[in-house]
């Protein structure tokens, strides 16, 4: 129902987004994953009609929103990357302020505010000023404020940055619940793999302004289908074992730790018998050999040669 | 729009400290530097000369002076006083001339010299008058001098000076001047720190939220600017009210006119603030730029010392695009030079014009630079 068509955005000489294509269907949770500076915020600002693209088009229900964004603006709610609240107002006052700018008033506004405060778990702190809140509570309120006008699409820009694990868990659960109970469509931006993996049906991976992969979780992981990540465990290693492993041409991206060695190897290779033989030759007693599940982190590493968060 | 103003106002009520600080600073600085605490105590100026001169016309005129307390002393005593810095300058009085003995160069020195020079001019005028007249007896002479004195105090032809910068007639009232100066100076801070949230809220995404809502962009600007105007103007009103009703200055009955004339000034500063906000990239830059801009404005606009002291052509040219210059000009014109309000239309309309230009350019830049 909402799509980016060949969208690019340049800030002076700096291309923040390069011919990007993307779509979101009703009821989905779509993830947009990428390291800092990848262009995620720019992409979703274009998608929410806040920034005009340098070229390309944005369509909501087949109609371009670049010149006429009114229809989209009515049904979209955004959760900015920063805390976009009045620090000197209470949680409730903030809610009412942002409710009123959507022309809610009176009893209807009050009820909506109470309802959302409950959803984000801040009812008991509603009379407290935002500046007394923890990072997690501010983040929750930041999300709550975006839901007052019952948006059909919620666009969230890294909503869990810099908060404690409980708050993070709470937010992820809330998003999932909103999607399941109210069929709210969600575009979730993050640089945390786990979050996107947990929440999203479909995922876009972005790096340096371009999409480098997209599809369902399984589709993306199948990019690595031809390779396995192997984990080998033992109480200790000796140099001969490590040297010989390194010298083997089918093994790459090897990483040696005290009691675990991981590496990537093509699927066709039968690595188990090789490992057993090598261990015997060098007198290393192996505790375990596992094939690791492919994670999005691995995909990112595979596609860009870099870890997602460095 | 009402919502934004209300939200800003609520934040202000909960956090009025910055406002209180700038208001308090204006009042305290004006009180201290304007010498209000010392009541109407005159500045003492040491003088020396022949004893006979002390009772002469010159001596009497010096004693009657309303601004300075001329104190006769011995030459050595005078030099000692000046050397120790207890007086900025002294005067050596002679029958038909005087000599300034200057310790520290300050605006006061010029003023003292002008005062003394005026007394000598009067004496010479009176002597010339007597010489050309045919007055014979003492009584006749006295009558003539009395008439001369009367004519000086209530002239038949009033010569009003259109230019405020004419150096011959430049009047200086330390108390009023520092009050005006510090008020116009510190209100720049209050206003700028009220316009700054526009930048902060834009960066944080508060404005994005509003843009997506049915609210219009212009409502967002107007609401924030109206609010900034309100807080700046409130500060000015509080300061002048304190000086009118607590310190007890009468402003020559011009109190309402002062408040009126501050409207275009505060408006111009609000516009300047939005212009400045549009030029900076972030709060840090803003914090660095604000004191530079405001202090320069105060220095070349005549807030710290009379603009008459500024000599450089370049700085004078710069002062012409400085709202503070016109604010000072309007206030000085009103209270010190007693100019009627309608003759102050010039500075007032310049302030309004500057307000419109700075605001237009400022908002335009803001829209272009901070997406
Ligand atoms: N308003 C802007 N002006 C200039 N450059 C910008 C602006 N916004 C973003 N950029 C640049 O575009 C790139 C992408 O930024 P952003 O979309 O914020 O990435 P992300 O959200 O993935 O961290 C960065 O290099 C950033 O410096
Ligand atoms: Mg971002």
XYZ file of C-alpha atoms and ligand atoms in Angstrom:
709
model
C 0.000 0.000 0.000
C 3.025 2.287 0.425
C 6.056 2.153 -1.850
C 9.291 3.847 -2.782
C 10.028 3.756 -6.500
C 13.609 4.275 -7.544
C 14.076 6.950 -4.918
C 17.337 8.867 -4.528
C 18.223 11.671 -2.174
C 21.285 13.860 -2.302
C 22.380 16.360 0.347
C 24.673 18.598 -1.668
C 27.297 16.103 -2.885
C 26.427 13.422 -0.382
C 24.098 10.710 -1.713
C 22.194 9.509 1.368
C 19.838 7.220 -0.561
C 20.581 5.687 -3.949
C 17.788 4.447 -6.251
C 15.913 2.561 -3.609
C 12.826 0.414 -4.159
C 10.697 -0.743 -1.284
C 7.085 -1.573 -0.496
C 4.937 -2.194 2.556
C 1.639 -4.095 2.527
C -1.173 -3.724 4.999
C -0.717 -5.661 8.216
C 2.988 -6.398 7.764
C 5.892 -5.647 10.028
C 8.703 -4.669 7.698
C 12.232 -4.249 8.967
C 14.784 -1.789 7.637
C 18.188 -2.819 8.824
C 21.504 -1.088 8.411
C 24.455 0.407 10.285
C 24.583 4.055 11.360
C 24.686 6.420 8.425
C 23.273 3.843 6.018
C 20.437 6.179 5.040
C 17.596 4.583 7.004
C 16.301 7.802 8.539
C 16.479 9.588 5.226
C 14.613 6.762 3.502
C 11.771 6.737 6.006
C 11.539 10.539 6.015
C 10.964 10.343 2.281
C 8.460 7.550 2.791
C 6.543 9.625 5.359
C 6.422 12.721 3.104
C 8.701 14.748 5.368
C 11.543 14.998 2.865
C 11.230 15.302 -0.889
C 13.384 12.866 -2.837
C 15.868 14.252 -5.355
C 14.457 11.775 -7.872
C 12.008 8.875 -7.917
C 8.471 8.641 -6.576
C 6.616 7.681 -3.416
C 3.164 6.145 -3.808
C 0.421 5.521 -1.306
C -2.381 3.373 -2.737
C -0.991 3.885 -6.244
C -1.040 7.679 -5.960
C 2.069 9.811 -5.721
C 2.275 11.610 -2.390
C 5.091 13.963 -3.279
C 2.826 16.768 -4.388
C -0.203 15.785 -2.360
C 0.656 14.035 0.886
C -2.623 14.694 2.737
C -4.073 11.181 2.385
C -0.898 9.554 3.655
C -0.400 12.010 6.502
C -3.811 11.164 7.907
C -2.985 7.500 8.399
C 0.701 7.596 9.279
C 2.261 7.856 12.706
C 5.975 8.434 13.167
C 8.299 7.685 16.035
C 11.356 9.892 15.465
C 14.834 8.665 16.233
C 15.244 11.358 18.906
C 12.906 11.914 21.844
C 10.422 14.309 20.277
C 8.621 15.440 23.419
C 8.338 18.476 25.687
C 10.604 17.702 28.638
C 8.960 20.189 30.982
C 5.483 18.804 30.430
C 4.096 15.671 32.045
C 3.460 12.468 30.132
C -0.237 13.211 30.067
C 0.257 16.828 28.962
C 2.483 15.679 26.130
C -0.130 13.171 25.057
C -2.854 15.788 25.146
C -0.736 18.280 23.247
C -0.008 15.854 20.423
C -3.604 14.600 20.497
C -4.919 18.131 20.082
C -2.788 18.827 17.051
C -4.773 15.980 15.487
C -7.965 17.818 16.468
C -8.899 15.359 19.195
C -10.637 16.973 22.126
C -12.797 16.599 25.197
C -13.818 13.189 26.442
C -12.579 11.478 23.306
C -9.093 12.855 23.818
C -9.070 11.892 27.498
C -10.116 8.361 26.761
C -7.584 7.939 24.013
C -4.818 9.276 26.230
C -5.687 6.861 29.038
C -5.880 3.964 26.615
C -2.471 4.637 25.066
C -0.857 5.320 28.447
C -1.981 1.869 29.486
C -0.664 0.276 26.321
C 2.783 1.728 26.884
C 2.682 1.015 30.599
C 2.976 4.597 31.826
C -0.420 5.110 33.496
C 1.058 5.384 36.958
C 3.630 7.958 35.872
C 1.306 10.100 33.808
C 1.506 13.100 36.141
C 5.299 13.179 36.104
C 7.378 15.452 33.942
C 9.153 13.793 31.043
C 12.528 15.067 32.215
C 12.244 12.827 35.292
C 11.787 9.725 33.103
C 14.351 7.037 32.389
C 15.528 6.550 28.815
C 13.221 3.575 28.409
C 10.165 5.457 29.646
C 10.893 8.365 27.312
C 11.153 5.937 24.417
C 7.824 4.376 25.337
C 6.142 7.756 25.508
C 7.783 8.691 22.218
C 5.979 5.715 20.706
C 2.710 6.332 22.525
C 2.462 9.875 21.224
C 2.549 8.523 17.668
C -0.454 6.263 18.250
C -3.017 8.797 19.481
C -4.725 9.282 16.148
C -4.942 5.522 15.465
C -2.546 5.478 12.531
C -2.763 2.591 10.102
C 0.981 2.662 9.540
C 3.482 3.211 12.308
C 6.961 4.202 11.164
C 9.548 3.692 13.879
C 13.089 5.011 13.623
C 15.404 3.049 15.921
C 12.938 3.143 18.807
C 15.094 1.149 21.230
C 18.416 2.963 20.987
C 20.190 3.353 24.296
C 17.756 1.771 26.733
C 17.729 -1.048 29.248
C 16.870 -4.637 28.201
C 13.512 -4.698 30.014
C 12.255 -1.565 28.299
C 13.500 -2.919 25.034
C 11.692 -6.177 25.530
C 8.554 -4.297 26.523
C 8.692 -2.175 23.372
C 9.229 -5.157 21.090
C 6.299 -6.966 22.720
C 4.099 -3.890 22.376
C 4.888 -3.554 18.691
C 4.163 -7.207 18.089
C 0.891 -6.953 20.000
C -0.244 -3.856 18.096
C 0.404 -5.706 14.873
C -1.369 -8.879 15.906
C -4.354 -7.384 17.730
C -5.012 -4.342 15.572
C -3.405 -5.273 12.290
C -1.269 -2.179 12.545
C 1.257 -1.968 9.739
C 4.741 -1.280 11.040
C 7.963 -0.159 9.425
C 10.678 -0.855 11.952
C 14.142 0.643 11.538
C 17.029 -0.691 13.516
C 20.669 -1.587 13.555
C 19.995 -4.505 15.891
C 19.673 -7.812 14.044
C 17.875 -9.598 16.874
C 15.075 -7.043 16.963
C 14.393 -7.220 13.274
C 14.696 -10.982 13.324
C 12.207 -11.198 16.178
C 9.637 -8.753 14.820
C 9.651 -8.667 11.096
C 8.069 -10.675 8.334
C 10.065 -9.024 5.612
C 13.391 -7.297 5.822
C 15.340 -4.739 3.814
C 19.044 -4.436 4.448
C 20.687 -1.120 3.648
C 24.284 -0.034 3.514
C 25.844 3.227 2.299
C 22.584 4.454 0.796
C 21.725 1.318 -1.173
C 19.634 -1.746 -0.513
C 21.917 -4.753 -0.454
C 19.316 -7.434 0.249
C 15.591 -7.784 0.715
C 13.000 -10.491 1.247
C 11.547 -12.646 3.995
C 13.836 -13.754 6.790
C 14.272 -17.176 5.194
C 14.892 -15.779 1.761
C 17.614 -13.579 3.086
C 19.216 -16.337 5.045
C 19.218 -18.511 1.962
C 21.745 -16.074 0.522
C 24.130 -17.993 2.721
C 22.602 -21.328 1.821
C 25.722 -22.438 -0.002
C 27.821 -21.970 3.130
C 27.765 -23.183 6.706
C 29.214 -21.606 9.772
C 30.908 -24.322 11.789
C 31.737 -24.122 15.465
C 34.369 -26.451 16.936
C 34.875 -26.717 20.679
C 37.685 -28.178 22.749
C 39.339 -27.554 26.122
C 42.573 -26.455 24.475
C 44.149 -26.114 21.026
C 47.637 -26.761 19.837
C 49.477 -24.821 17.132
C 49.593 -27.722 14.708
C 45.804 -28.022 14.708
C 45.283 -24.295 14.107
C 48.005 -24.109 11.458
C 46.618 -27.013 9.476
C 43.076 -25.700 9.718
C 44.195 -22.329 8.460
C 46.109 -23.896 5.608
C 43.021 -25.723 4.359
C 41.766 -23.807 1.276
C 38.043 -24.621 1.761
C 37.968 -22.873 5.153
C 37.606 -19.110 5.455
C 36.639 -16.370 7.916
C 38.264 -18.361 10.688
C 38.042 -16.994 14.194
C 39.999 -18.578 17.061
C 39.025 -18.185 20.674
C 40.176 -19.949 23.793
C 37.788 -22.883 23.615
C 35.981 -22.299 20.329
C 36.941 -21.943 16.721
C 34.412 -20.783 14.156
C 34.800 -20.715 10.398
C 32.770 -20.715 7.221
C 32.898 -23.522 4.766
C 31.088 -24.459 1.574
C 28.181 -26.862 2.055
C 29.490 -29.400 -0.363
C 32.573 -30.073 1.700
C 32.203 -32.861 4.254
C 34.016 -31.123 7.023
C 33.215 -33.558 9.820
C 35.438 -36.405 8.731
C 38.215 -33.944 7.919
C 37.999 -32.417 11.390
C 38.008 -35.814 13.065
C 41.085 -36.862 11.130
C 42.919 -33.640 11.848
C 42.146 -33.850 15.563
C 43.504 -37.358 15.704
C 46.709 -36.406 13.874
C 47.409 -33.431 16.145
C 46.211 -34.937 19.400
C 43.405 -32.496 20.078
C 40.322 -33.894 21.756
C 37.232 -32.179 20.395
C 34.227 -31.605 22.667
C 31.727 -30.614 19.998
C 31.333 -29.759 16.336
C 28.203 -27.765 15.414
C 26.698 -26.248 12.324
C 25.581 -22.780 13.443
C 22.257 -21.277 12.414
C 22.682 -18.539 9.882
C 21.888 -15.110 11.361
C 21.232 -11.826 9.623
C 24.511 -10.690 11.083
C 26.213 -13.391 8.999
C 24.348 -12.218 5.928
C 25.450 -8.675 6.477
C 29.005 -9.798 7.022
C 28.814 -11.899 3.901
C 27.422 -9.058 1.784
C 29.592 -6.209 3.004
C 32.602 -7.889 4.580
C 31.911 -5.822 7.724
C 30.106 -6.474 10.974
C 26.869 -4.539 11.362
C 27.900 -2.695 14.474
C 31.452 -1.517 14.456
C -1.395 27.235 17.474
C -2.931 27.901 20.874
C -1.654 24.509 21.930
C 1.957 25.435 21.157
C 1.718 28.750 22.992
C 0.143 27.008 25.961
C 2.796 24.274 25.991
C 5.575 26.861 25.845
C 3.927 28.888 28.589
C 3.521 25.854 30.855
C 7.192 25.006 30.353
C 8.059 28.598 31.240
C 6.036 28.563 34.465
C 7.807 25.348 35.505
C 11.219 26.558 34.490
C 11.424 30.345 34.748
C 15.014 30.470 35.978
C 16.753 31.586 32.820
C 14.195 34.325 32.378
C 14.574 35.363 36.006
C 18.344 35.390 35.618
C 18.365 37.723 32.627
C 15.723 39.996 34.121
C 17.602 40.135 37.405
C 20.921 40.809 35.674
C 19.440 43.731 33.753
C 18.115 45.272 36.944
C 21.224 44.655 39.009
C 23.652 45.864 36.351
C 21.583 48.976 35.714
C 21.451 49.659 39.450
C 25.151 49.183 40.061
C 26.583 50.754 36.937
C 23.939 53.453 36.850
C 24.891 54.396 40.429
C 21.354 54.270 41.692
C 22.310 52.918 45.079
C 24.222 56.108 45.854
C 20.985 58.064 45.702
C 21.478 61.445 44.118
C 25.019 61.755 45.270
C 27.003 63.829 42.823
C 30.332 62.834 41.386
C 33.046 64.746 43.185
C 35.464 66.675 41.024
C 38.470 68.237 42.731
C 39.342 71.798 41.683
C 41.986 74.249 42.741
C 42.718 77.872 42.095
C 42.944 81.267 43.732
C 40.820 81.671 46.823
C 39.286 84.773 45.323
C 37.865 82.705 42.473
C 35.879 80.563 44.875
C 33.409 83.354 45.546
C 33.550 84.755 42.035
C 30.931 84.048 39.333
C 32.888 80.965 38.324
C 33.001 79.656 41.887
C 29.290 80.258 42.406
C 28.396 78.573 39.129
C 30.535 75.560 40.023
C 28.912 75.282 43.414
C 25.451 75.453 41.875
C 26.126 72.698 39.395
C 23.582 69.924 39.644
C 25.629 67.090 38.241
C 29.055 67.469 39.817
C 30.243 68.332 43.255
C 33.239 70.597 42.614
C 35.456 70.466 45.672
C 38.131 73.065 46.255
C 41.455 71.794 47.502
C 45.166 72.463 47.360
C 47.111 71.608 44.252
C 49.040 68.786 45.940
C 45.882 67.408 47.469
C 44.211 67.374 44.071
C 47.100 65.613 42.418
C 47.125 63.049 45.194
C 43.383 62.414 44.833
C 43.720 61.816 41.128
C 46.810 59.708 41.492
C 45.057 57.427 43.929
C 42.188 57.089 41.489
C 39.644 58.701 43.818
C 38.631 61.042 41.035
C 38.756 60.626 37.290
C 39.770 64.207 36.631
C 40.293 67.553 38.262
C 40.213 71.127 37.051
C 42.657 73.927 37.573
C 40.610 77.142 37.667
C 41.982 80.512 36.649
C 40.482 83.924 36.111
C 39.983 83.557 32.367
C 40.665 79.941 31.550
C 40.874 76.490 32.990
C 42.941 73.375 32.586
C 41.814 69.776 32.864
C 43.923 67.384 34.889
C 42.994 63.947 33.666
C 43.567 60.752 35.595
C 41.494 58.235 33.652
C 40.059 58.836 30.215
C 36.339 58.230 30.528
C 33.102 59.654 29.201
C 32.850 61.584 32.438
C 36.007 63.549 31.669
C 34.463 64.930 28.518
C 31.332 65.776 30.404
C 33.198 67.552 33.176
C 35.084 69.569 30.635
C 31.872 70.485 28.849
C 30.322 71.580 32.116
C 33.270 73.793 33.035
C 33.529 75.185 29.527
C 29.861 76.115 29.598
C 30.386 78.057 32.832
C 33.226 80.071 31.289
C 31.170 80.703 28.169
C 28.362 82.053 30.325
C 30.761 84.285 32.184
C 32.218 85.692 28.985
C 28.777 86.189 27.511
C 27.669 88.042 30.612
C 30.802 90.198 30.577
C 30.329 90.988 26.889
C 26.729 91.805 27.517
C 27.669 94.247 30.247
C 30.347 95.787 28.073
C 28.023 96.512 25.154
C 25.145 97.613 27.359
C 24.893 101.049 28.923
C 24.168 99.782 32.376
C 25.838 102.007 34.896
C 24.784 101.231 38.431
C 25.135 97.937 40.197
C 21.370 97.605 40.300
C 21.059 98.047 36.592
C 23.768 95.529 35.948
C 22.129 93.022 38.210
C 18.801 93.491 36.478
C 20.428 92.965 33.107
C 22.150 89.776 34.241
C 18.938 88.484 35.766
C 17.187 89.058 32.455
C 20.003 87.253 30.663
C 19.709 84.345 33.064
C 15.966 84.225 32.583
C 16.324 84.275 28.812
C 18.676 81.337 28.973
C 16.285 79.279 31.028
C 13.203 80.119 29.019
C 14.310 81.025 25.548
C 11.920 82.773 23.181
C 13.044 80.557 20.350
C 13.387 76.938 21.142
C 16.084 75.344 19.108
C 15.393 71.658 18.873
C 18.086 69.456 17.632
C 16.966 66.915 15.077
C 20.048 64.803 15.141
C 20.690 62.780 18.227
C 24.328 62.517 17.434
C 25.238 66.176 17.511
C 28.242 66.103 19.769
C 27.862 69.669 21.059
C 24.618 69.021 22.782
C 25.013 65.452 23.740
C 23.461 64.827 27.070
C 24.379 61.951 29.235
C 22.497 60.559 32.146
C 24.372 57.673 33.575
C 21.430 56.144 35.394
C 19.011 56.197 32.492
C 21.682 55.186 30.060
C 22.692 52.053 31.885
C 19.088 51.124 32.481
C 18.291 51.402 28.776
C 21.518 49.733 27.741
C 21.288 46.704 29.979
C 17.601 46.223 29.333
C 18.099 46.191 25.574
C 21.162 43.994 25.950
C 19.878 41.255 28.230
C 16.542 40.950 26.516
C 18.466 39.712 23.471
C 19.444 36.661 25.522
C 15.949 35.959 26.766
C 14.543 36.204 23.269
C 17.258 34.152 21.613
C 16.886 31.374 24.153
C 13.188 31.387 23.367
C 13.692 31.093 19.640
C 16.343 28.396 19.966
C 13.787 25.669 20.823
C 12.549 25.940 17.237
C 15.901 24.531 16.144
C 16.026 21.951 18.930
C 12.472 20.772 18.318
C 13.089 20.562 14.597
C 16.123 18.356 15.155
C 14.352 16.173 17.700
C 11.418 15.582 15.365
C 8.728 17.480 17.250
C 8.197 19.551 14.129
C 7.996 16.430 11.965
C 5.124 15.260 14.118
C 3.377 18.579 13.682
C 4.002 18.646 9.945
C 2.250 15.305 9.584
C -0.693 16.561 11.633
C -3.315 18.916 10.230
C -1.406 21.861 11.713
C 0.046 24.350 9.220
C 3.712 25.262 9.062
C 3.024 28.973 9.441
C 1.022 28.301 12.587
C 4.070 26.589 14.049
C 6.315 29.541 13.310
C 3.807 32.184 14.380
C 3.028 30.414 17.646
C 6.697 30.116 18.574
C 7.482 33.682 17.574
C 4.479 35.132 19.369
C 5.543 33.287 22.443
C 9.147 34.501 22.189
C 7.877 38.036 21.746
C 5.721 37.658 24.801
C 8.567 36.539 27.029
C 10.950 39.223 25.779
C 8.367 41.929 26.186
C 7.416 40.668 29.621
C 11.030 41.074 30.687
C 11.182 44.661 29.414
C 7.923 45.548 31.135
C 9.080 44.051 34.418
C 12.376 45.943 34.340
C 10.851 49.329 33.548
C 8.082 48.760 36.077
C 10.639 48.046 38.771
C 12.500 51.254 37.967
C 9.326 53.288 37.694
C 7.539 52.124 40.819
C 10.189 50.651 43.092
C 13.317 52.661 42.317
C 11.055 55.632 41.683
C 12.309 57.055 38.397
C 9.679 59.154 36.719
C 11.072 58.911 33.148
C 9.740 62.436 32.675
C 6.262 60.981 32.562
C 7.192 58.895 29.512
C 6.654 55.493 31.099
C 3.756 54.437 28.809
C 5.593 55.748 25.752
C 8.668 53.719 26.713
C 6.615 50.541 26.869
C 5.095 51.394 23.511
C 8.433 52.042 21.881
C 9.811 48.738 23.117
C 7.282 46.813 21.024
C 9.086 47.358 17.705
C 12.426 46.745 19.395
C 11.392 43.388 20.859
C 9.847 42.454 17.518
C 13.105 43.270 15.710
C 15.103 41.175 18.170
C 12.745 38.207 17.794
C 13.367 38.394 14.059
C 17.082 38.720 14.531
C 16.964 35.658 16.768
C 15.276 33.545 14.124
C 17.808 34.755 11.585
C 20.661 33.801 13.902
C 19.059 30.438 14.642
C 18.789 29.740 10.929
C 22.485 30.441 10.436
C 23.811 28.031 13.048
C 23.992 24.272 12.675
C 23.362 23.247 16.248
C 22.948 24.412 19.825
C 26.687 24.524 20.481
C 27.239 26.902 17.593
C 24.324 28.958 18.774
C 25.753 29.203 22.283
C 29.076 30.309 20.849
C 27.594 32.862 18.458
C 25.102 34.488 20.799
C 27.504 36.302 23.148
C 29.618 37.465 20.227
C 26.630 38.891 18.417
C 24.943 40.391 21.452
C 28.056 41.966 22.953
C 29.106 43.448 19.609
C 25.626 44.786 19.150
C 25.742 46.360 22.591
C 29.175 47.875 22.008
C 28.519 49.450 18.663
C 24.886 50.184 19.436
C 25.641 52.357 22.416
C 24.322 50.119 25.176
C 27.488 50.081 27.278
C 28.631 53.617 26.562
C 27.182 56.483 24.563
C 27.377 55.841 20.858
C 28.835 59.329 20.553
C 32.084 57.817 21.792
C 32.310 55.423 18.854
C 34.543 57.141 16.306
C 35.381 54.563 13.659
C 33.494 55.128 10.422
C 33.276 51.413 9.900
C 31.728 50.724 13.286
C 29.331 53.598 12.835
C 28.244 52.162 9.514
C 27.798 48.786 11.178
C 25.731 50.343 13.917
C 23.208 51.373 11.265
C 22.137 47.777 10.767
C 21.982 47.105 14.467
C 18.493 47.125 15.982
C 19.962 48.003 19.346
C 21.214 51.337 17.988
C 17.688 52.318 17.089
C 16.299 51.022 20.350
C 18.751 53.224 22.265
C 18.092 56.128 19.941
C 14.361 55.860 20.494
C 14.627 55.564 24.280
C 17.188 58.348 24.597
C 15.185 60.537 22.268
C 12.062 59.941 24.262
C 13.331 60.428 27.790
C 16.560 62.400 27.626
C 15.994 64.647 24.616
C 12.295 64.912 25.250
C 11.439 64.225 21.623
C 7.732 63.751 21.013
C 6.707 60.260 20.036
C 5.783 61.182 16.483
C 9.292 62.420 15.808
C 10.635 59.018 16.751
C 8.877 57.449 13.800
C 12.204 57.104 12.043
C 13.894 54.679 14.458
C 10.571 52.939 15.032
C 9.969 52.268 11.378
C 13.552 51.151 10.870
C 13.063 48.634 13.681
C 9.847 47.385 12.121
C 11.479 47.119 8.729
C 14.444 45.226 10.152
C 12.013 42.930 11.925
C 10.220 42.091 8.711
C 13.442 41.558 6.735
C 15.246 39.446 9.338
C 12.156 37.347 9.872
C 11.556 36.749 6.195
C 15.145 35.846 5.453
C 15.464 33.863 8.702
C 12.446 31.647 8.109
C 13.400 31.160 4.496
C 16.922 30.048 5.442
C 15.589 27.845 8.183
C 13.316 26.042 5.770
C 16.117 25.517 3.305
C 18.913 24.537 5.621
C 17.298 22.427 8.308
C 15.207 19.952 6.363
N 19.758 16.967 6.595
C 20.892 16.425 6.144
N 21.835 17.191 5.550
C 22.979 16.663 5.080
N 23.310 15.380 5.182
C 22.430 14.538 5.770
C 21.179 15.017 6.281
N 20.518 13.963 6.808
C 21.289 12.890 6.630
N 22.449 13.225 6.005
C 23.525 12.304 5.626
O 22.957 11.217 4.947
C 23.546 9.993 5.354
C 22.484 9.047 5.870
O 21.996 9.514 7.104
P 20.764 8.837 7.848
O 19.634 8.709 6.901
O 20.509 9.620 9.073
O 21.332 7.398 8.221
P 20.836 6.363 9.332
O 19.487 6.779 9.792
O 20.823 5.042 8.649
O 21.834 6.396 10.439
C 24.600 10.353 6.385
O 25.840 10.385 5.743
C 24.199 11.708 6.854
O 25.336 12.455 7.220
Mg 18.919 7.268 11.621
